Amino acid sequence: MKETTKKQKMIIAIIILIIIAGIIITATMGLNFDLRFQESKKVELYLGKDFEIKDIKQITNEVMPNQYVIVQKVEVYEDSVSIIAKDINDEQKQNLVNKVNEKYGTEISNDTTEIVTIPHTRGRDLVKPYILPFAISMIIILVYMAVRYRKLGVIKTVLQTIFVCILTQVVLLSIIAITRIPVGRLTMPISVAVYLLTLVGVTSNFVDLENKLKIENESEKEESK
């Protein structure tokens, strides 16, 4: 029993340390957003013909070495290319235009090619689409938990479910902040997956408690006889 208690205390201590470290890093450094959600620079080049992404990436590697770059086809006919990087200066833009013209025999003008600034995407904008579905599902789940496990105590069951769900999300966010995992398109799906796994764990715990309570009640009935 003491060994279990020590393990629980150790786990609680680790969780607290993770949360504190996550708060400090988030407050001082912020989260590490994926390039698609950072403030970045974009150049779009209209080639007017079919091209290979790998060829454009090779050109961007030559012009902007050691820099993460997103290259993707745009427009309906995919005859234009979008190049996104943390920073693109005028010299790099000109080199991109020159090398693409040389590679594909195009006549893209450096003067009409603009460097567009993409503003930083706020974290709330990533979360916003999930708020309403999450709130509705949470209400339904809490009502179910309160009814299904009412023998364990309605208030206790509801509060424990809310607390554990919030705690796991805070721990997940702290781990993302500490490890500097880029916040992007997969962040919310991962958060939802953790949320579902948490509910499975909470439900499993309630089932165990309910079974123990049933055994205790049966034992008391046997003793009373």
Coordinates of C-alpha atoms in Angstrom, one line a residue, residues 1-213:
M1 CA 0.0 0.0 0.0
K2 CA 2.8 2.4 0.9
E3 CA 4.6 1.5 -2.4
T4 CA 1.5 2.4 -4.4
T5 CA 1.2 5.7 -2.5
K6 CA 4.8 6.6 -3.2
K7 CA 4.3 5.9 -6.9
Q8 CA 1.2 8.1 -6.9
K9 CA 3.2 10.9 -5.2
M10 CA 6.0 10.5 -7.7
I11 CA 3.6 10.7 -10.6
I12 CA 1.9 13.8 -9.2
A13 CA 5.2 15.4 -8.6
I14 CA 6.3 14.7 -12.2
I15 CA 3.0 16.1 -13.6
I16 CA 3.4 19.3 -11.5
L17 CA 6.9 19.8 -12.8
I18 CA 5.9 19.3 -16.4
I19 CA 3.0 21.8 -16.0
I20 CA 5.3 24.4 -14.3
A21 CA 8.0 24.0 -17.0
G22 CA 5.4 24.2 -19.7
I23 CA 3.9 27.4 -18.2
I24 CA 7.4 29.0 -18.0
I25 CA 8.4 28.1 -21.5
T26 CA 5.1 29.2 -23.0
A27 CA 5.3 32.5 -21.1
T28 CA 8.9 33.2 -22.1
M29 CA 9.3 31.6 -25.5
G30 CA 5.8 30.9 -26.6
L31 CA 4.7 27.8 -28.5
N32 CA 6.6 26.7 -31.6
F33 CA 4.2 27.1 -34.4
D34 CA 4.5 25.2 -37.7
L35 CA 5.8 27.4 -40.6
R36 CA 2.2 27.4 -42.0
F37 CA 1.0 29.2 -38.9
Q38 CA 4.0 31.5 -38.3
E39 CA 4.5 35.0 -39.7
S40 CA 6.3 34.1 -43.0
K41 CA 7.0 35.3 -46.5
K42 CA 5.5 33.9 -49.7
V43 CA 6.4 34.2 -53.4
E44 CA 4.1 32.9 -56.1
L45 CA 5.5 32.2 -59.5
Y46 CA 3.2 31.6 -62.6
L47 CA 4.9 29.1 -64.9
G48 CA 2.0 28.5 -67.2
K49 CA 3.0 24.9 -67.6
D50 CA 3.4 21.6 -65.8
F51 CA 6.3 21.3 -63.4
E52 CA 7.8 19.1 -60.7
I53 CA 7.7 20.0 -57.0
K54 CA 11.0 18.3 -56.5
D55 CA 12.7 20.5 -59.1
I56 CA 11.4 23.7 -57.4
K57 CA 12.5 22.3 -54.0
Q58 CA 16.0 21.8 -55.5
I59 CA 16.0 25.4 -56.6
T60 CA 14.9 26.7 -53.2
N61 CA 17.6 24.6 -51.5
E62 CA 20.2 26.3 -53.7
V63 CA 18.8 29.8 -53.1
M64 CA 17.8 29.4 -49.4
P65 CA 20.1 26.7 -48.0
N66 CA 19.5 25.5 -44.4
Q67 CA 16.0 27.1 -44.4
Y68 CA 12.7 25.1 -44.1
V69 CA 10.6 25.9 -47.2
I70 CA 7.1 24.9 -48.2
V71 CA 6.6 24.4 -51.9
Q72 CA 3.2 23.6 -53.3
K73 CA 1.2 23.9 -56.5
V74 CA -1.5 26.5 -56.7
E75 CA -4.3 27.6 -59.1
V76 CA -6.9 25.3 -60.7
Y77 CA -4.5 24.0 -63.4
E78 CA -1.6 23.7 -60.9
D79 CA 0.6 25.8 -63.2
S80 CA 1.8 28.2 -60.5
V81 CA 4.0 27.5 -57.5
S82 CA 3.8 28.9 -54.0
I83 CA 7.1 29.2 -52.1
I84 CA 6.8 29.9 -48.4
A85 CA 9.7 30.5 -46.0
K86 CA 10.4 32.2 -42.7
D87 CA 12.0 35.0 -44.6
I88 CA 12.6 35.8 -48.3
N89 CA 14.6 38.8 -49.3
D90 CA 14.7 40.6 -52.7
E91 CA 18.0 38.9 -53.7
Q92 CA 16.6 35.5 -53.0
K93 CA 13.4 36.3 -54.8
Q94 CA 15.4 37.4 -57.9
N95 CA 17.5 34.2 -57.7
L96 CA 14.3 32.1 -57.5
V97 CA 12.8 33.8 -60.6
N98 CA 16.1 33.5 -62.5
K99 CA 16.6 29.8 -61.8
V100 CA 12.9 28.9 -62.5
N101 CA 13.1 30.8 -65.8
E102 CA 16.4 29.0 -66.6
K103 CA 14.9 25.6 -65.7
Y104 CA 11.6 25.9 -67.5
G105 CA 12.3 28.4 -70.2
T106 CA 9.7 30.8 -68.7
E107 CA 9.7 34.6 -68.7
I108 CA 8.7 35.4 -65.2
S109 CA 9.4 39.1 -64.4
N110 CA 11.2 39.8 -61.2
D111 CA 9.6 43.3 -61.1
T112 CA 6.0 41.9 -61.0
T113 CA 6.8 39.2 -58.6
E114 CA 5.9 40.3 -55.1
I115 CA 7.0 39.0 -51.6
V116 CA 3.8 38.7 -49.6
T117 CA 3.8 38.6 -45.8
I118 CA 1.6 36.0 -44.2
P119 CA 0.5 37.0 -40.7
H120 CA 0.9 34.8 -37.7
T121 CA -2.0 32.5 -37.0
R122 CA -3.2 32.9 -33.4
G123 CA -3.6 29.7 -31.2
R124 CA -7.3 30.7 -30.6
D125 CA -7.9 30.5 -34.4
L126 CA -6.7 26.9 -34.4
V127 CA -8.9 25.9 -31.5
K128 CA -12.0 27.9 -32.5
P129 CA -13.5 25.2 -34.9
Y130 CA -13.3 22.6 -32.1
I131 CA -14.9 24.6 -29.2
L132 CA -18.6 24.0 -30.0
P133 CA -18.3 20.3 -30.9
F134 CA -16.1 19.8 -27.8
A135 CA -18.5 21.6 -25.5
I136 CA -21.5 19.7 -26.8
S137 CA -19.8 16.3 -26.5
M138 CA -18.5 17.2 -23.0
I139 CA -22.0 18.0 -21.8
I140 CA -23.4 14.8 -23.2
I141 CA -20.6 12.7 -21.7
L142 CA -21.0 14.4 -18.3
V143 CA -24.7 13.7 -18.2
Y144 CA -24.0 10.1 -19.1
M145 CA -21.4 9.8 -16.5
A146 CA -23.7 11.3 -13.8
V147 CA -26.5 8.9 -14.7
R148 CA -24.4 5.8 -15.3
Y149 CA -22.2 6.0 -12.2
R150 CA -24.6 7.8 -9.9
K151 CA -24.0 5.2 -7.2
L152 CA -20.4 6.6 -6.9
G153 CA -21.8 10.1 -6.4
V154 CA -23.1 12.4 -9.1
I155 CA -21.0 15.5 -8.1
K156 CA -17.9 13.5 -7.5
T157 CA -18.2 11.7 -10.8
V158 CA -18.8 14.9 -12.8
L159 CA -16.0 16.9 -11.1
Q160 CA -13.5 14.0 -11.4
T161 CA -14.2 13.7 -15.2
I162 CA -13.8 17.4 -15.8
F163 CA -10.6 17.6 -13.7
V164 CA -8.9 14.6 -15.4
C165 CA -9.9 15.8 -18.9
I166 CA -8.5 19.3 -18.2
L167 CA -5.4 18.0 -16.5
T168 CA -4.5 15.7 -19.5
Q169 CA -4.9 18.6 -21.9
V170 CA -2.7 20.9 -19.8
V171 CA 0.0 18.2 -19.6
L172 CA -0.2 17.6 -23.3
L173 CA 0.2 21.4 -24.0
S174 CA 3.1 21.6 -21.6
I175 CA 4.8 18.6 -23.3
I176 CA 4.4 20.3 -26.6
A177 CA 5.8 23.5 -25.2
I178 CA 8.8 21.8 -23.6
T179 CA 9.7 19.6 -26.5
R180 CA 9.1 22.4 -29.0
I181 CA 6.9 20.2 -31.2
P182 CA 5.5 22.5 -33.9
V183 CA 1.9 23.5 -33.4
G184 CA 0.1 22.8 -36.6
R185 CA -2.7 20.9 -38.3
L186 CA -2.1 17.7 -36.4
T187 CA -2.1 19.4 -33.0
M188 CA -5.9 19.5 -32.5
P189 CA -6.5 16.0 -33.8
I190 CA -3.9 14.7 -31.3
S191 CA -5.6 16.7 -28.6
V192 CA -8.9 15.1 -29.5
A193 CA -7.3 11.6 -29.5
V194 CA -5.9 12.3 -26.0
Y195 CA -9.3 13.5 -24.8
L196 CA -11.0 10.3 -26.0
L197 CA -8.3 8.1 -24.4
T198 CA -8.7 10.1 -21.2
L199 CA -12.5 9.3 -21.3
V200 CA -11.7 5.7 -21.8
G201 CA -9.4 5.7 -18.8
V202 CA -11.9 7.6 -16.6
T203 CA -14.7 5.2 -17.6
S204 CA -12.5 2.2 -16.8
N205 CA -11.7 3.6 -13.4
F206 CA -15.4 4.2 -12.6
V207 CA -16.2 0.6 -13.6
D208 CA -13.5 -0.7 -11.2
L209 CA -14.8 1.6 -8.4
E210 CA -18.4 0.5 -9.1
N211 CA -17.4 -3.2 -9.0
K212 CA -15.5 -2.6 -5.7
L213 CA -18.6 -0.8 -4.2

